[in-house]
Amino acid sequence: MSVNPVRGLLDSLSVLFYISSIFGVIPYSLWAFAKRTAIQLSLVGNVWVVGSLVVYTGLYHVATINYTKDDWGSQKTLTNAIGIFIIYMEPFMMAVDMVAGMINQKRLAQCFDRLARLDNHLAGEGVLINNGRMRRYSIVLLLLMLLFEAIITVYSFVAFEEEFNAWSLIWFITTIPTALNSVCRIWYVMLVSAIRQRFNAMNAHMNAIAHGILHYKNQYAGEPDADIAEIPLDYLEKEIFTVYTQRRKQLTVATPPKKTNANATTKVITPWPAGADVGYGPAQEFLPTDRRLRPHIEQRLDNKLILFCRTHDELCEIGKVVNRMYSVQMLVAMAHGFVAITAEFYFLYCSLTQQDVPILFRTAEVFLLGLAYIVYTALKCIVPIFVCWRTKTDSQRTGIELHYLANAVDEVHCYEVVNHLSLKLLNHQLNFSACGFFDLDMTTLYAITGAITSYLIILIQFNLAAIQKSNSNSTIASNVSTTAMAVVEGVVTTALTTYVSN
């Protein structure tokens, strides 16, 4: 079966590529991609990215000024500072993403070339990559981005814009930086997901071979295996053979009983025709064509395992390149997500308690709008972290599948090869981080959630203390004014009484 995984991989991201090229996210030649489905460096593309960055930033500033009007000075200085930081963090992230895209454009093209070569090698071993899944993932993420951007922008415009005219439509310009930031996050998620997909394909292929070999051995009618209790083994060997025995028992339960001859005392096993489908999957090529023969795999599986080990090593290297390309972007995105979510939660609390909300956080005045903003910002942090964590765990699972296959083969030579390869896998691990400050895994997500909760509680406590102090000052001022009025009334009464008596 002939496939073209290179074209399939690029075709799967064609929609994402066109959107990114049109809006200036990536500086590649749009004509070359449309003509040959190839990534080609382009001077015009770089100029387009720089021009788009300048135009989007200027329009965003004008739209923000028009939205806030003269309400900047009506709030406290600290509140304005935090609001300006969060508001202008979005065009800053857009600038970081675009500049990093121009700096790493050669690296990104090399990543696609290396993934294409790996796909060809895996296809030669019967491991086919379903690149159509990447297309579906990218389209779903783009639709989610469009949905959240439309809800937040249109709802804010209708709810808070006082005058509906042509100039007020400039508010929709503020959607562009946040949307382009989301597009860059989608690129990162797609690249990491492509690496994870190839890890899973190799792991699934080795698992299928192991199941096929165990299924064959369960059908084999040779001498029965010795009982584990009769073999002097140490702890590790007992554990290995116990796992192997449990796997065989599971397959025995799932396998229908063999047909036997009613007039014979032994089982009759006949060879199967060449090419017949007997349910052994990819293990078919390593098994004898006659069921009466005991399988001896020996060196026939070595080339496949060595190729998988080299592919694993290459995928880890590609993952490191992707991590270097997007480390700064992910660090800035996580910082923005932490600050923005904490501030939005706090001002949402202020809105629910009938307190004044600053103009820069007006979205918190509408509960559903504020909730949509929080969910959208959180997803842009959670999805990359989750994908990176799953890719890391799937890369570690390759060593487990290797040893599972060795247990299924149960040959000394295979054990030696797998032990040697597993050491290589152990010394070459994949990890994703944000410039080395923290790893992009579930522990980081837990830490960010805890930090948001802690700071939110602190802000609410300060708010309650300020309200109590304000109420106390109001009470004291009221008492002082009452006392002063009483004194004045007493003085006036005394004076009038004296005047009348005189």
Short mmCIF file of N, CA and C in Angstrom, two decimals, residues 213-343:
data_model
loop_
_atom_site.label_atom_id
_atom_site.label_comp_id
_atom_site.label_asym_id
_atom_site.label_seq_id
_atom_site.Cartn_x
_atom_site.Cartn_y
_atom_site.Cartn_z
N ILE A 213 1.34 -12.31 19.07
CA ILE A 213 2.24 -13.41 19.46
C ILE A 213 1.65 -14.19 20.62
N LEU A 214 1.10 -13.50 21.62
CA LEU A 214 0.47 -14.20 22.74
C LEU A 214 -0.74 -15.01 22.29
N HIS A 215 -1.48 -14.46 21.36
CA HIS A 215 -2.62 -15.19 20.84
C HIS A 215 -2.17 -16.45 20.10
N TYR A 216 -1.09 -16.36 19.35
CA TYR A 216 -0.55 -17.54 18.65
C TYR A 216 -0.07 -18.59 19.66
N LYS A 217 0.66 -18.12 20.68
CA LYS A 217 1.16 -19.08 21.67
C LYS A 217 0.02 -19.74 22.44
N ASN A 218 -1.05 -19.03 22.63
CA ASN A 218 -2.19 -19.62 23.30
C ASN A 218 -2.84 -20.71 22.45
N GLN A 219 -2.76 -20.57 21.12
CA GLN A 219 -3.29 -21.57 20.21
C GLN A 219 -2.30 -22.69 19.93
N TYR A 220 -1.03 -22.50 20.32
CA TYR A 220 0.00 -23.48 20.03
C TYR A 220 -0.25 -24.76 20.84
N ALA A 221 -0.10 -25.92 20.20
CA ALA A 221 -0.44 -27.19 20.83
C ALA A 221 0.80 -27.99 21.15
N GLY A 222 1.89 -27.33 21.44
CA GLY A 222 3.10 -28.05 21.78
C GLY A 222 3.12 -28.44 23.24
N GLU A 223 4.32 -28.57 23.79
CA GLU A 223 4.44 -28.94 25.18
C GLU A 223 3.97 -27.79 26.06
N PRO A 224 3.25 -28.10 27.13
CA PRO A 224 2.78 -27.02 28.01
C PRO A 224 3.95 -26.36 28.74
N ASP A 225 3.79 -25.08 29.01
CA ASP A 225 4.82 -24.35 29.73
C ASP A 225 4.89 -24.83 31.17
N ALA A 226 6.09 -24.78 31.71
CA ALA A 226 6.27 -25.20 33.10
C ALA A 226 5.57 -24.25 34.04
N ASP A 227 5.11 -24.79 35.15
CA ASP A 227 4.44 -23.95 36.14
C ASP A 227 5.47 -23.03 36.79
N ILE A 228 5.03 -21.80 37.04
CA ILE A 228 5.95 -20.82 37.60
C ILE A 228 6.43 -21.23 38.98
N ALA A 229 5.59 -21.98 39.69
CA ALA A 229 5.98 -22.41 41.03
C ALA A 229 7.09 -23.45 40.99
N GLU A 230 7.27 -24.17 39.85
CA GLU A 230 8.28 -25.20 39.74
C GLU A 230 9.62 -24.66 39.25
N ILE A 231 9.70 -23.37 38.92
CA ILE A 231 10.93 -22.79 38.39
C ILE A 231 11.56 -21.92 39.46
N PRO A 232 12.84 -22.14 39.81
CA PRO A 232 13.50 -21.27 40.80
C PRO A 232 13.82 -19.91 40.18
N LEU A 233 13.09 -18.87 40.57
CA LEU A 233 13.26 -17.54 40.01
C LEU A 233 13.45 -16.53 41.13
N ASP A 234 14.14 -15.45 40.80
CA ASP A 234 14.24 -14.37 41.76
C ASP A 234 13.01 -13.46 41.63
N TYR A 235 13.01 -12.34 42.38
CA TYR A 235 11.81 -11.50 42.45
C TYR A 235 11.45 -10.90 41.10
N LEU A 236 12.45 -10.32 40.40
CA LEU A 236 12.17 -9.66 39.14
C LEU A 236 11.67 -10.64 38.09
N GLU A 237 12.29 -11.82 38.00
CA GLU A 237 11.86 -12.81 37.02
C GLU A 237 10.47 -13.34 37.34
N LYS A 238 10.16 -13.50 38.62
CA LYS A 238 8.81 -13.91 38.99
C LYS A 238 7.78 -12.88 38.55
N GLU A 239 8.14 -11.61 38.72
CA GLU A 239 7.22 -10.55 38.32
C GLU A 239 6.98 -10.58 36.82
N ILE A 240 8.06 -10.76 36.05
CA ILE A 240 7.92 -10.81 34.59
C ILE A 240 7.07 -11.99 34.16
N PHE A 241 7.37 -13.17 34.70
CA PHE A 241 6.62 -14.35 34.30
C PHE A 241 5.19 -14.31 34.81
N THR A 242 4.97 -13.66 35.95
CA THR A 242 3.59 -13.54 36.45
C THR A 242 2.77 -12.67 35.51
N VAL A 243 3.34 -11.56 35.04
CA VAL A 243 2.64 -10.70 34.08
C VAL A 243 2.36 -11.48 32.81
N TYR A 244 3.35 -12.24 32.35
CA TYR A 244 3.17 -13.02 31.13
C TYR A 244 2.06 -14.06 31.30
N THR A 245 2.02 -14.72 32.48
CA THR A 245 0.98 -15.73 32.72
C THR A 245 -0.39 -15.08 32.79
N GLN A 246 -0.49 -13.92 33.43
CA GLN A 246 -1.78 -13.23 33.50
C GLN A 246 -2.26 -12.82 32.11
N ARG A 247 -1.36 -12.36 31.26
CA ARG A 247 -1.74 -12.01 29.89
C ARG A 247 -2.28 -13.22 29.16
N ARG A 248 -1.64 -14.36 29.34
CA ARG A 248 -2.11 -15.58 28.68
C ARG A 248 -3.49 -15.99 29.18
N LYS A 249 -3.72 -15.84 30.49
CA LYS A 249 -5.04 -16.19 31.02
C LYS A 249 -6.11 -15.27 30.46
N GLN A 250 -5.79 -13.99 30.32
CA GLN A 250 -6.76 -13.06 29.73
C GLN A 250 -7.09 -13.42 28.30
N LEU A 251 -6.06 -13.77 27.54
CA LEU A 251 -6.30 -14.17 26.16
C LEU A 251 -7.06 -15.49 26.08
N THR A 252 -6.82 -16.37 27.04
CA THR A 252 -7.53 -17.65 27.04
C THR A 252 -9.01 -17.44 27.26
N VAL A 253 -9.35 -16.50 28.15
CA VAL A 253 -10.77 -16.22 28.41
C VAL A 253 -11.43 -15.61 27.19
N ALA A 254 -10.70 -14.73 26.50
CA ALA A 254 -11.27 -14.03 25.35
C ALA A 254 -11.26 -14.86 24.08
N THR A 255 -10.52 -15.99 24.06
CA THR A 255 -10.40 -16.81 22.86
C THR A 255 -11.38 -17.97 22.92
N PRO A 256 -12.13 -18.25 21.86
CA PRO A 256 -13.05 -19.39 21.85
C PRO A 256 -12.28 -20.70 21.93
N PRO A 257 -12.88 -21.75 22.47
CA PRO A 257 -12.19 -23.03 22.59
C PRO A 257 -11.86 -23.61 21.23
N LYS A 258 -10.74 -24.36 21.20
CA LYS A 258 -10.29 -24.97 19.95
C LYS A 258 -11.17 -26.18 19.62
N LYS A 259 -11.30 -26.44 18.32
CA LYS A 259 -12.06 -27.60 17.88
C LYS A 259 -11.19 -28.85 18.00
N THR A 260 -11.75 -29.90 18.52
CA THR A 260 -11.01 -31.15 18.71
C THR A 260 -11.71 -32.28 17.99
N ASN A 261 -10.97 -33.32 17.71
CA ASN A 261 -11.49 -34.51 17.07
C ASN A 261 -12.12 -35.41 18.13
N ALA A 262 -13.35 -35.81 17.93
CA ALA A 262 -14.06 -36.59 18.95
C ALA A 262 -13.45 -37.96 19.15
N ASN A 263 -12.78 -38.53 18.12
CA ASN A 263 -12.22 -39.87 18.21
C ASN A 263 -10.75 -39.85 18.59
N ALA A 264 -10.21 -38.71 18.91
CA ALA A 264 -8.79 -38.64 19.24
C ALA A 264 -8.64 -38.07 20.64
N THR A 265 -7.49 -38.37 21.24
CA THR A 265 -7.20 -37.90 22.59
C THR A 265 -6.34 -36.65 22.58
N THR A 266 -5.81 -36.28 21.42
CA THR A 266 -4.98 -35.08 21.32
C THR A 266 -5.64 -34.10 20.37
N LYS A 267 -5.21 -32.84 20.46
CA LYS A 267 -5.74 -31.80 19.62
C LYS A 267 -5.11 -31.89 18.24
N VAL A 268 -5.92 -31.66 17.23
CA VAL A 268 -5.44 -31.69 15.85
C VAL A 268 -5.33 -30.26 15.36
N ILE A 269 -4.13 -29.85 14.99
CA ILE A 269 -3.88 -28.50 14.52
C ILE A 269 -3.38 -28.59 13.09
N THR A 270 -4.00 -27.84 12.23
CA THR A 270 -3.64 -27.84 10.81
C THR A 270 -3.06 -26.51 10.42
N PRO A 271 -2.16 -26.50 9.45
CA PRO A 271 -1.61 -25.22 8.99
C PRO A 271 -2.68 -24.40 8.30
N TRP A 272 -2.52 -23.06 8.36
CA TRP A 272 -3.45 -22.16 7.68
C TRP A 272 -2.88 -21.74 6.34
N PRO A 273 -3.74 -21.42 5.42
CA PRO A 273 -3.25 -20.98 4.11
C PRO A 273 -2.46 -19.68 4.22
N ALA A 274 -1.52 -19.53 3.31
CA ALA A 274 -0.70 -18.32 3.30
C ALA A 274 -1.58 -17.10 3.04
N GLY A 275 -1.39 -16.08 3.85
CA GLY A 275 -2.16 -14.85 3.67
C GLY A 275 -3.51 -14.87 4.35
N ALA A 276 -3.89 -15.94 5.01
CA ALA A 276 -5.20 -16.00 5.66
C ALA A 276 -5.20 -15.12 6.90
N ASP A 277 -6.33 -14.52 7.18
CA ASP A 277 -6.47 -13.64 8.33
C ASP A 277 -6.91 -14.46 9.52
N VAL A 278 -6.01 -14.71 10.46
CA VAL A 278 -6.32 -15.52 11.63
C VAL A 278 -6.33 -14.69 12.91
N GLY A 279 -6.30 -13.36 12.80
CA GLY A 279 -6.44 -12.51 13.96
C GLY A 279 -5.15 -12.21 14.69
N TYR A 280 -3.99 -12.38 14.04
CA TYR A 280 -2.72 -12.10 14.69
C TYR A 280 -2.21 -10.70 14.40
N GLY A 281 -2.87 -9.97 13.51
CA GLY A 281 -2.49 -8.59 13.24
C GLY A 281 -1.10 -8.46 12.67
N PRO A 282 -0.35 -7.41 13.08
CA PRO A 282 1.00 -7.22 12.53
C PRO A 282 1.99 -8.28 12.97
N ALA A 283 1.64 -9.15 13.93
CA ALA A 283 2.54 -10.23 14.32
C ALA A 283 2.60 -11.34 13.29
N GLN A 284 1.74 -11.30 12.28
CA GLN A 284 1.68 -12.35 11.26
C GLN A 284 3.02 -12.54 10.56
N GLU A 285 3.75 -11.44 10.30
CA GLU A 285 5.00 -11.55 9.55
C GLU A 285 6.10 -12.21 10.34
N PHE A 286 5.97 -12.31 11.66
CA PHE A 286 7.01 -12.92 12.49
C PHE A 286 6.68 -14.36 12.90
N LEU A 287 5.52 -14.86 12.52
CA LEU A 287 5.08 -16.18 12.95
C LEU A 287 5.24 -17.19 11.80
N PRO A 288 5.48 -18.46 12.11
CA PRO A 288 5.56 -19.49 11.06
C PRO A 288 4.20 -19.72 10.43
N THR A 289 4.20 -20.20 9.20
CA THR A 289 2.94 -20.44 8.49
C THR A 289 2.28 -21.73 8.91
N ASP A 290 2.96 -22.54 9.69
CA ASP A 290 2.42 -23.82 10.14
C ASP A 290 2.23 -23.75 11.66
N ARG A 291 1.02 -24.01 12.11
CA ARG A 291 0.73 -23.93 13.54
C ARG A 291 1.46 -25.00 14.34
N ARG A 292 1.92 -26.05 13.66
CA ARG A 292 2.62 -27.12 14.38
C ARG A 292 4.05 -26.73 14.73
N LEU A 293 4.51 -25.59 14.21
CA LEU A 293 5.87 -25.14 14.48
C LEU A 293 5.85 -24.12 15.60
N ARG A 294 6.81 -24.24 16.49
CA ARG A 294 6.92 -23.29 17.58
C ARG A 294 7.61 -22.02 17.06
N PRO A 295 7.09 -20.83 17.39
CA PRO A 295 7.71 -19.61 16.85
C PRO A 295 9.08 -19.33 17.46
N HIS A 296 10.04 -19.00 16.61
CA HIS A 296 11.38 -18.58 17.02
C HIS A 296 11.67 -17.27 16.30
N ILE A 297 11.46 -16.18 17.00
CA ILE A 297 11.57 -14.89 16.34
C ILE A 297 13.02 -14.46 16.21
N GLU A 298 13.79 -14.61 17.27
CA GLU A 298 15.21 -14.30 17.28
C GLU A 298 15.48 -12.91 16.69
N GLN A 299 16.21 -12.82 15.58
CA GLN A 299 16.63 -11.53 15.05
C GLN A 299 15.65 -10.92 14.05
N ARG A 300 14.55 -11.56 13.80
CA ARG A 300 13.63 -11.03 12.79
C ARG A 300 12.92 -9.76 13.26
N LEU A 301 12.85 -9.56 14.57
CA LEU A 301 12.16 -8.39 15.12
C LEU A 301 13.12 -7.25 15.44
N ASP A 302 14.43 -7.52 15.34
CA ASP A 302 15.41 -6.52 15.77
C ASP A 302 15.32 -5.24 14.94
N ASN A 303 15.26 -5.37 13.62
CA ASN A 303 15.26 -4.18 12.76
C ASN A 303 14.08 -3.26 13.05
N LYS A 304 12.91 -3.87 13.28
CA LYS A 304 11.74 -3.05 13.59
C LYS A 304 11.90 -2.33 14.92
N LEU A 305 12.41 -3.02 15.93
CA LEU A 305 12.58 -2.39 17.23
C LEU A 305 13.64 -1.29 17.19
N ILE A 306 14.72 -1.53 16.47
CA ILE A 306 15.77 -0.51 16.34
C ILE A 306 15.23 0.71 15.61
N LEU A 307 14.43 0.50 14.57
CA LEU A 307 13.83 1.62 13.86
C LEU A 307 12.90 2.41 14.77
N PHE A 308 12.10 1.71 15.57
CA PHE A 308 11.21 2.40 16.50
C PHE A 308 12.00 3.20 17.53
N CYS A 309 13.12 2.65 17.99
CA CYS A 309 13.94 3.37 18.96
C CYS A 309 14.53 4.63 18.33
N ARG A 310 15.00 4.53 17.10
CA ARG A 310 15.53 5.71 16.41
C ARG A 310 14.43 6.72 16.14
N THR A 311 13.26 6.22 15.79
CA THR A 311 12.13 7.13 15.57
C THR A 311 11.76 7.86 16.86
N HIS A 312 11.77 7.12 17.97
CA HIS A 312 11.50 7.74 19.27
C HIS A 312 12.52 8.82 19.57
N ASP A 313 13.78 8.54 19.31
CA ASP A 313 14.83 9.52 19.55
C ASP A 313 14.64 10.76 18.67
N GLU A 314 14.27 10.55 17.41
CA GLU A 314 14.05 11.67 16.50
C GLU A 314 12.83 12.50 16.92
N LEU A 315 11.78 11.83 17.36
CA LEU A 315 10.60 12.55 17.83
C LEU A 315 10.91 13.39 19.07
N CYS A 316 11.74 12.86 19.96
CA CYS A 316 12.13 13.64 21.13
C CYS A 316 12.93 14.87 20.72
N GLU A 317 13.80 14.72 19.73
CA GLU A 317 14.57 15.87 19.25
C GLU A 317 13.65 16.92 18.61
N ILE A 318 12.68 16.46 17.84
CA ILE A 318 11.73 17.40 17.23
C ILE A 318 10.92 18.10 18.32
N GLY A 319 10.53 17.35 19.36
CA GLY A 319 9.80 17.96 20.47
C GLY A 319 10.63 19.02 21.18
N LYS A 320 11.93 18.79 21.32
CA LYS A 320 12.80 19.80 21.93
C LYS A 320 12.90 21.05 21.07
N VAL A 321 12.95 20.87 19.76
CA VAL A 321 12.98 22.03 18.86
C VAL A 321 11.69 22.83 18.98
N VAL A 322 10.56 22.14 18.99
CA VAL A 322 9.26 22.81 19.15
C VAL A 322 9.20 23.55 20.48
N ASN A 323 9.73 22.93 21.52
CA ASN A 323 9.74 23.58 22.84
C ASN A 323 10.59 24.84 22.83
N ARG A 324 11.74 24.80 22.14
CA ARG A 324 12.58 26.01 22.07
C ARG A 324 11.89 27.10 21.26
N MET A 325 11.14 26.75 20.24
CA MET A 325 10.48 27.75 19.41
C MET A 325 9.38 28.48 20.17
N TYR A 326 8.70 27.79 21.08
CA TYR A 326 7.51 28.36 21.71
C TYR A 326 7.67 28.56 23.22
N SER A 327 8.89 28.48 23.75
CA SER A 327 9.06 28.63 25.20
C SER A 327 8.69 30.02 25.67
N VAL A 328 9.20 31.06 25.00
CA VAL A 328 8.91 32.43 25.42
C VAL A 328 7.42 32.73 25.29
N GLN A 329 6.82 32.28 24.18
CA GLN A 329 5.38 32.53 23.98
C GLN A 329 4.55 31.89 25.08
N MET A 330 4.90 30.66 25.46
CA MET A 330 4.13 29.99 26.50
C MET A 330 4.34 30.65 27.85
N LEU A 331 5.54 31.15 28.12
CA LEU A 331 5.77 31.84 29.39
C LEU A 331 4.92 33.11 29.48
N VAL A 332 4.90 33.89 28.41
CA VAL A 332 4.09 35.12 28.40
C VAL A 332 2.60 34.78 28.47
N ALA A 333 2.18 33.72 27.76
CA ALA A 333 0.77 33.33 27.77
C ALA A 333 0.32 32.88 29.15
N MET A 334 1.16 32.13 29.85
CA MET A 334 0.80 31.68 31.20
C MET A 334 0.74 32.85 32.17
N ALA A 335 1.68 33.80 32.04
CA ALA A 335 1.64 34.98 32.91
C ALA A 335 0.38 35.81 32.67
N HIS A 336 0.04 36.02 31.41
CA HIS A 336 -1.17 36.77 31.09
C HIS A 336 -2.42 36.04 31.58
N GLY A 337 -2.47 34.74 31.38
CA GLY A 337 -3.63 33.98 31.83
C GLY A 337 -3.82 34.05 33.32
N PHE A 338 -2.71 33.96 34.08
CA PHE A 338 -2.82 34.03 35.54
C PHE A 338 -3.35 35.39 36.00
N VAL A 339 -2.77 36.48 35.49
CA VAL A 339 -3.18 37.81 35.91
C VAL A 339 -4.60 38.12 35.45
N ALA A 340 -4.92 37.80 34.19
CA ALA A 340 -6.23 38.13 33.64
C ALA A 340 -7.35 37.37 34.34
N ILE A 341 -7.15 36.08 34.59
CA ILE A 341 -8.20 35.29 35.25
C ILE A 341 -8.41 35.76 36.69
N THR A 342 -7.32 36.04 37.40
CA THR A 342 -7.44 36.52 38.78
C THR A 342 -8.19 37.85 38.84
N ALA A 343 -7.81 38.80 37.97
CA ALA A 343 -8.48 40.11 37.96
C ALA A 343 -9.94 39.99 37.56
#
